[in-house]
XYZ file of C-alpha atoms in Angstrom:
300
model
C -0.125 -0.334 0.312
C 1.301 3.618 -1.420
C 0.893 6.258 0.449
C 2.328 9.941 0.117
C 3.883 11.496 4.125
C 5.094 14.331 3.130
C 4.760 15.976 -0.488
C 6.794 18.373 -1.726
C 4.097 21.363 -0.833
C 5.077 21.027 2.565
C 8.923 20.425 2.711
C 11.887 20.712 -0.044
C 11.163 16.706 -0.896
C 7.553 13.929 -0.581
C 8.445 10.992 1.017
C 6.464 7.887 -0.300
C 5.824 4.471 2.132
C 5.394 1.442 1.639
C 3.242 -0.545 3.724
C 3.077 -4.235 3.044
C 4.989 -3.595 -0.760
C 3.764 -5.852 -3.744
C 5.047 -6.338 -7.265
C 2.938 -3.956 -8.617
C 3.107 -1.227 -5.447
C 7.052 -1.785 -6.765
C 6.573 -1.503 -10.555
C 5.222 2.000 -10.392
C 8.567 3.570 -8.373
C 10.725 1.676 -9.914
C 9.456 3.511 -13.395
C 7.872 6.545 -11.281
C 11.537 7.153 -10.140
C 13.529 5.450 -12.377
C 15.400 2.939 -9.155
C 17.418 0.288 -10.539
C 16.258 -3.706 -10.795
C 18.808 -4.944 -8.799
C 17.956 -2.295 -5.965
C 13.864 -4.214 -6.537
C 15.425 -7.272 -5.973
C 17.173 -7.021 -2.931
C 14.680 -4.692 -1.923
C 12.759 -7.951 -1.373
C 15.032 -10.738 -0.028
C 12.566 -10.610 4.148
C 16.351 -11.344 5.769
C 18.691 -8.643 3.618
C 21.846 -7.373 6.200
C 22.091 -3.902 5.927
C 23.530 -2.365 3.306
C 24.017 0.615 1.158
C 24.651 1.454 -2.515
C 24.827 4.799 -4.407
C 23.068 5.400 -8.119
C 23.158 8.305 -10.416
C 20.182 8.755 -9.011
C 19.563 8.046 -5.200
C 20.937 6.094 -2.863
C 19.434 2.814 -1.928
C 19.674 1.576 1.698
C 18.704 -1.513 2.954
C 17.902 -1.073 7.324
C 17.524 -3.394 9.928
C 15.967 -2.673 13.397
C 14.628 -4.864 16.456
C 11.226 -6.556 15.560
C 7.812 -5.870 16.568
C 6.854 -9.973 17.349
C 10.476 -9.706 18.771
C 10.581 -13.468 21.392
C 12.465 -14.212 24.121
C 13.289 -17.505 22.720
C 13.958 -15.653 18.951
C 16.996 -16.968 17.908
C 17.736 -16.074 13.738
C 18.162 -12.639 12.006
C 14.103 -12.941 10.898
C 12.933 -13.275 14.247
C 14.541 -10.883 15.839
C 15.377 -7.986 13.245
C 12.697 -6.110 10.970
C 13.529 -4.648 7.655
C 13.411 -0.983 6.449
C 14.631 -0.258 3.184
C 15.144 3.588 1.755
C 14.968 4.731 -1.685
C 15.873 8.598 -1.308
C 16.991 11.585 -4.550
C 17.655 15.211 -3.661
C 13.185 15.257 -4.259
C 12.373 12.419 -2.838
C 12.593 9.230 -0.564
C 10.337 5.895 -0.722
C 10.520 4.079 2.144
C 9.107 -0.369 2.823
C 8.001 -2.180 4.975
C 5.993 -4.894 5.399
C 6.286 -4.619 9.734
C 4.248 -1.298 11.613
C 7.212 1.263 12.134
C 6.916 2.227 15.117
C 8.825 5.454 14.460
C 7.893 5.534 11.621
C 4.198 6.747 12.431
C 5.909 9.413 15.067
C 7.721 11.443 13.111
C 4.333 11.968 10.760
C 4.591 14.810 13.089
C 7.653 15.795 13.441
C 7.870 19.410 11.268
C 10.084 19.032 8.196
C 11.216 22.176 7.993
C 13.510 21.706 11.151
C 17.332 21.817 10.014
C 17.176 17.982 11.002
C 14.512 17.026 8.748
C 14.829 20.306 5.851
C 16.598 17.204 2.805
C 15.504 13.966 1.654
C 20.068 13.136 2.907
C 19.052 14.301 6.213
C 15.237 12.985 6.593
C 17.641 9.306 5.757
C 19.735 9.732 8.046
C 16.650 10.287 10.002
C 15.266 7.206 9.446
C 19.141 5.468 9.897
C 19.435 6.446 13.624
C 16.154 5.086 14.455
C 16.484 1.762 13.191
C 20.295 1.799 14.665
C 18.217 3.741 18.199
C 15.823 0.538 18.482
C 19.589 -1.574 19.222
C 20.312 0.524 21.678
C 16.730 0.698 23.586
C 16.190 -3.737 24.236
C 19.596 -2.610 25.861
C 18.762 -3.169 29.702
C 15.553 -5.424 28.546
C 19.326 -7.542 27.483
C 21.524 -6.858 30.306
C 18.457 -7.788 33.319
C 17.960 -10.537 31.713
C 21.326 -11.728 31.667
C 21.232 -10.825 35.614
C 19.109 -12.578 36.114
C 21.110 -15.792 34.469
C 24.366 -14.637 35.978
C 21.897 -14.870 39.689
C 20.430 -18.320 38.522
C 24.214 -19.632 37.542
C 25.264 -18.681 41.497
C 22.239 -19.660 43.090
C 20.309 -22.353 41.752
C 20.867 -25.901 41.044
C 18.665 -25.989 37.865
C 21.352 -25.150 36.175
C 20.199 -26.273 32.469
C 17.420 -24.373 32.320
C 20.073 -21.166 32.762
C 21.545 -22.101 30.007
C 18.334 -23.333 27.154
C 18.266 -19.094 28.464
C 21.229 -17.815 28.264
C 22.326 -18.976 24.615
C 19.676 -17.406 22.803
C 20.585 -14.634 24.514
C 24.202 -15.408 23.176
C 22.275 -16.762 19.951
C 20.581 -12.412 19.825
C 23.786 -10.726 20.860
C 25.274 -12.543 17.611
C 22.780 -11.255 15.811
C 22.686 -7.639 16.813
C 26.160 -7.925 16.365
C 26.568 -8.989 12.679
C 23.466 -6.137 11.995
C 25.804 -3.313 14.320
C 28.908 -3.615 12.443
C 27.451 -3.592 9.106
C 25.676 0.050 9.801
C 29.604 1.267 9.689
C 29.587 1.631 5.539
C 26.186 3.574 6.622
C 27.069 5.656 8.827
C 30.185 6.727 6.921
C 28.115 8.390 4.395
C 26.543 10.395 6.263
C 29.400 11.686 8.506
C 31.078 11.377 5.612
C 33.099 15.056 4.913
C 31.360 16.730 2.547
C 27.939 15.454 4.022
C 28.712 15.711 7.900
C 27.109 17.983 10.516
C 26.156 17.128 14.041
C 23.004 15.056 12.998
C 25.540 13.134 10.446
C 27.753 12.875 14.266
C 24.426 11.883 16.099
C 24.670 9.073 14.086
C 27.761 7.675 14.358
C 28.271 8.635 17.846
C 25.469 6.829 18.123
C 26.633 3.880 16.441
C 29.602 4.190 19.199
C 28.273 3.487 21.992
C 26.360 1.124 20.969
C 28.332 -0.720 18.950
C 30.783 -1.118 22.234
C 27.906 -1.842 24.780
C 26.714 -4.782 22.455
C 30.911 -5.873 22.753
C 31.151 -5.648 26.028
C 26.982 -7.201 26.233
C 29.014 -9.519 23.967
C 31.699 -10.710 26.620
C 29.653 -10.795 30.234
C 28.211 -12.932 28.026
C 30.546 -15.507 27.265
C 31.846 -14.838 30.654
C 29.030 -16.353 31.722
C 28.904 -19.280 29.526
C 32.727 -20.282 30.565
C 31.944 -19.834 34.569
C 28.750 -22.255 33.796
C 30.362 -24.813 32.435
C 33.400 -24.517 35.000
C 31.177 -24.886 38.022
C 29.422 -27.999 36.033
C 32.388 -29.166 35.508
C 34.123 -28.618 39.565
C 30.372 -30.039 40.734
C 31.224 -33.298 38.210
C 35.138 -33.335 39.403
C 33.353 -33.273 43.195
C 30.435 -35.775 42.567
C 33.825 -38.299 40.950
C 36.093 -37.015 44.582
C 33.047 -39.026 45.688
C 32.705 -41.803 43.800
C 37.171 -42.451 44.313
C 36.766 -42.067 47.852
C 33.995 -44.720 48.593
C 35.940 -47.188 46.177
C 38.696 -46.961 47.554
C 37.627 -47.863 50.928
C 35.947 -50.349 49.465
C 38.466 -52.243 47.167
C 40.628 -53.387 50.597
C 36.969 -54.025 52.134
C 36.256 -56.291 48.336
C 40.159 -58.110 48.045
C 39.786 -60.054 51.953
C 36.287 -61.177 51.416
C 37.656 -62.679 48.208
C 40.161 -64.166 49.837
C 37.940 -65.830 52.531
C 34.956 -66.147 50.020
C 36.420 -68.695 48.397
C 35.788 -71.493 50.360
C 38.609 -74.013 49.386
C 38.622 -77.376 51.090
C 42.457 -76.719 53.205
C 41.924 -73.007 54.540
C 42.897 -73.063 57.995
C 40.546 -69.803 59.389
C 37.383 -71.349 57.535
C 37.095 -74.088 61.391
C 38.582 -71.506 63.248
C 36.282 -70.257 66.322
C 36.904 -66.841 65.876
C 37.560 -66.618 62.075
C 35.043 -64.468 61.446
C 34.718 -61.264 63.970
C 38.571 -60.984 62.862
C 37.997 -60.181 59.269
C 35.418 -58.132 60.347
C 37.675 -55.927 62.768
C 40.467 -56.537 59.304
C 37.659 -54.666 57.075
C 37.082 -51.878 59.880
C 40.687 -51.585 60.781
C 41.699 -51.451 57.167
C 37.946 -47.885 57.097
C 39.809 -46.988 59.567
C 43.608 -46.482 58.170
C 42.286 -45.320 55.190
C 40.259 -42.071 56.937
C 42.788 -40.606 59.313
C 45.434 -41.045 56.088
C 42.593 -39.439 53.958
C 42.348 -37.123 56.869
C 45.664 -36.358 57.457
C 46.574 -35.869 53.145
C 43.943 -32.507 53.498
C 41.535 -35.301 51.275
C 38.400 -34.847 53.013
């Protein structure tokens, strides 16, 4: 569905927004604004990563932003992010998206004659900043969940459930980091020397801040996973230590019981009246000796 948000009577350019674009819509736009078929094709790919291409009469940008249906168990780029496609020329801006974009609805109320939206380049810069800003907005939520899972790793016994949640957090952070890295070329486009101004610098500052925060978050997640596996390994080692101690106690007892369980005819102890209590006494003596030896070594 094609709609005009801003006409040339309201600003120095027109802004055409296309929600759930069809092939017919794209053909109309292609003919009217002389769009390249390659960029039209790219705009139809649902999981296309961020990119920017400059043509003779317009610039083509693909942005990714946090999905409006983002869930805790999302783990791929299609579930975590939505696509926003921008075509902008000297006197037009075209935006394409398949899902509702909250910040586009809010932008309809802005003053398009202000300095930050004075031309099509500034509008494209603003849209890029708004899309990138969605990743910064979910940082507190991810950080809070990560703190909860860290507490779960140290203080609860249900660690397998925690591991599942941490896995999804790690996948989400990895996907976002990949998207943010690809924003670099878009940021450099708006921050080129001949185009640089306070608004393009704001975009660059946001990019650097978001990139740094997600790098730190990724490092914290990796450390939490390492701690989880170390705790699990230590728990396994503790179990093996206890089982080893039990086996050390029972091995000599089994040895004594095995000897006197052979029932050979010429074993003199079999007919001895005190044979049984002496055998039990030997076993207890061995256990006591092993216990004190372990205690002396600090193994108990």
